[in-house]
Amino acid sequence: MDFYHLRGLDAYQQACDQAKANPSAFWEAIASQHFQWQKPWRQVVDFDFSTASFRWFDGAQLNITENCIDRHLVDKAQQTALLFEPNDPNEGSQAISYKQLHAEVCKMANVLKSQGVKKGDRVCLYMPMILELAYAVLACARIGAIHSVVFAGFSASALASRINDCGSELLITADGGFRGSKVLDLKSIVDEALTDCPKVSTVLVAKRTNNPITMQPERDLWLAELIEQADSNCPAEPMEAEDPLFILYTSGSTGQPKGMVHSCAGYMVYTAYSFKNVFQYTSGDVYWCTADIGWITGHSYIVYGPLANGATTVMFEGVPSYPDYDRFWQIIEKHGVNQFYTAPTAIRALAKHGGGIDQYDLSSLKVLGTVGEPINEEAWQWYFNKVGGGRCPIVDTWWQTETGGIMISTLAGITDYKPTFATQPLPGIQPALMDDQGPVKGNPAKGKLCFTYPWPSMARTIWGNHQRYIDTYFSDFDQAYFSGDGALRDEQGHYRITGRVDDVVIVSGHNLGTAEIEDAINTHDEIAECAIVGVAHEIKGQALYGFITVAKDAQLDAGEVQQEINQLITERVGAIAKLEWIQLVTDLPKTRSGKIMRRILRKIAEGQRDDFGD
């Protein structure tokens, strides 16, 4: 049986059984029958949990862009690949066919080559959600350069740290970006960041807002002028299966953000497979993920997963509230969107504001999805009944930057959905709940969410620091990957994610490391110490609560402190990391070894003052 597109519960169960009994045979069949390879593999999988060494399709050669673009030119050349919806609805959308996508990616690839970029080089992208961002990602992959996209909401300091960590010498940006009613001055942020990035010798600048900007001679070049001169054909570089495809930074609970490295073959196979089955995409559907390509969701489920399946994928530049809270519904009706994938934060905001949803025809919708954080019951019910009309299954997807693809989720129309539960693992995914004694057996159960067998799209390392990769994900439990999340399993074996067990807080679907935020706050001259925790928030899912100890002689009130530290956070991390609440305290609760007891702070922040445990 071909398990690539699962069409019923029996097929799902058979796929799970085969993938568990013989993972190599299962993934070999998927990979060999549904992708284009330049050279076959010697071995499907080889791994060692103790050294965090994972190799998939070892010995194979391929190029992911041939699978995302070239092979579709035979029968889908005129089909829309990317459907760009701009921030301003009056601007009009753009439909880019697979044939056009091929030409634009090749031109961008040739521009990169003309600037000396070669296989293995790192290219940083700090761009708004415009077509050039998608072209640049795919162009890097086409020539074997390693792309590292930095979300265009990050500050100059955060951008600089990521550029320096990966050793990028070329950056692609834009004169600015539109985000709702705001015009983002991206180029000035880049200019500030590059004062601390001596290796960067070239900056390519896309035109979007026509902001007045300063172009630095010898370094800054207009992208459009280079593309105009570029050839629309560029051969795809043969890549080894385990060559790095991209680096994407995720916040950690301690130290610098972690540069997660994803490789070419395994990532391609799993993102394509998971996209096809979770969303039950069929030819002719219009699929829309509202994420930004600056996050893993955009990488996997705007660009690579959909394009590897020859899909039509919507790329949205704006925000759900601009020009009004009906924007999502307007776009769904306009393009006849069939699968809609967004964050619980957006769902809660839209539910609160209404947004004139009843004026729009949403009958094209077949599947609704959520991503980024657990969804609460009230938001789930509104999404299911109001947006989906009670007829569209909700796929509540759990996965991470580190996993590369969706790990636990309902398969739309195939497996059961249950409010607030991610439900069941995909075929080939082997979860386990762990406590200090090892695996928690039976149902119901709760524990730390781990995985006891590798999967193709898992990150291979942390850029430049493999020991940190081992320490972070493979040191808590023997022969298992620890996700950092807690979870429970109900009587039927459905999984519900209960949140982070470390010090990463998920705000509006964005993983924010408390250490990076605390470091920014601690640069304030009159602040002695601080600790940040996440607290439940009606709209954002979680918001940041700061406990602040001011210096002994400081003459500051809470209002002044909050304003000043939020300014520091905006400058050093980004506006997404601003504190919602602060509390001035004389001291912080600590263990005898000096570690701040954040579980106590969380209880205080949530108003629980009676049970602090030991």
Tab-separated table of N, CA and C in Angstrom, residues 9 81 85 119 172 189 199 218 309 311 371 409 442 481 517 522 533 535 540 554 557 561 582 593:
chain	number	residue	atom	x	y	z
A	9	LEU	N	-9.179	6.016	8.081
A	9	LEU	CA	-8.670	5.616	9.396
A	9	LEU	C	-7.904	4.304	9.328
A	81	ALA	N	1.523	28.895	-7.959
A	81	ALA	CA	2.315	28.342	-6.863
A	81	ALA	C	2.183	29.233	-5.635
A	85	GLU	N	-0.788	38.108	-1.165
A	85	GLU	CA	-1.824	39.049	-0.742
A	85	GLU	C	-1.143	40.162	0.053
A	119	LYS	N	28.109	27.246	-2.525
A	119	LYS	CA	27.591	26.165	-1.683
A	119	LYS	C	28.238	26.205	-0.298
A	172	ILE	N	20.287	39.990	2.855
A	172	ILE	CA	19.245	40.526	1.983
A	172	ILE	C	18.175	41.162	2.853
A	189	ILE	N	17.471	49.586	10.745
A	189	ILE	CA	17.774	48.541	11.736
A	189	ILE	C	18.966	47.719	11.262
A	199	LYS	N	31.999	41.018	9.299
A	199	LYS	CA	32.163	40.087	8.176
A	199	LYS	C	31.237	40.396	7.007
A	218	GLU	N	29.756	50.640	-1.984
A	218	GLU	CA	30.585	49.430	-1.961
A	218	GLU	C	29.938	48.265	-1.206
A	309	ASN	N	4.504	19.587	-2.726
A	309	ASN	CA	3.288	18.873	-3.135
A	309	ASN	C	2.602	19.529	-4.330
A	311	ALA	N	1.358	22.522	-4.511
A	311	ALA	CA	0.174	23.218	-4.011
A	311	ALA	C	0.159	24.681	-4.440
A	371	VAL	N	-1.653	26.601	15.277
A	371	VAL	CA	-0.218	26.364	15.429
A	371	VAL	C	0.384	27.398	16.366
A	409	SER	N	-0.981	15.606	15.696
A	409	SER	CA	-2.090	16.373	15.146
A	409	SER	C	-3.180	15.430	14.650
A	442	GLY	N	0.451	3.391	30.546
A	442	GLY	CA	-0.998	3.385	30.703
A	442	GLY	C	-1.642	4.729	30.440
A	481	TYR	N	14.565	12.027	22.784
A	481	TYR	CA	14.580	13.480	22.575
A	481	TYR	C	13.547	14.082	23.517
A	517	ILE	N	15.642	38.266	27.320
A	517	ILE	CA	14.874	39.439	27.766
A	517	ILE	C	15.449	39.978	29.076
A	522	ASN	N	18.564	43.907	32.437
A	522	ASN	CA	19.661	44.089	33.393
A	522	ASN	C	20.706	45.103	32.954
A	533	VAL	N	8.485	35.644	33.835
A	533	VAL	CA	7.703	34.415	33.705
A	533	VAL	C	6.539	34.664	32.750
A	535	VAL	N	2.516	34.272	31.894
A	535	VAL	CA	1.231	34.194	32.574
A	535	VAL	C	0.136	34.122	31.513
A	540	LYS	N	-3.151	36.712	23.857
A	540	LYS	CA	-1.830	36.240	23.419
A	540	LYS	C	-1.517	34.808	23.827
A	554	ALA	N	17.659	53.722	44.022
A	554	ALA	CA	16.919	54.136	42.812
A	554	ALA	C	15.636	54.868	43.186
A	557	ASP	N	9.367	54.672	40.040
A	557	ASP	CA	8.102	54.005	40.357
A	557	ASP	C	7.831	52.944	39.289
A	561	VAL	N	9.538	52.388	35.522
A	561	VAL	CA	10.339	51.183	35.285
A	561	VAL	C	9.812	50.436	34.057
A	582	ILE	N	4.483	44.383	35.416
A	582	ILE	CA	5.694	44.288	36.246
A	582	ILE	C	5.304	44.401	37.716
A	593	SER	N	21.457	27.164	45.875
A	593	SER	CA	22.562	27.356	44.929
A	593	SER	C	22.452	28.675	44.164
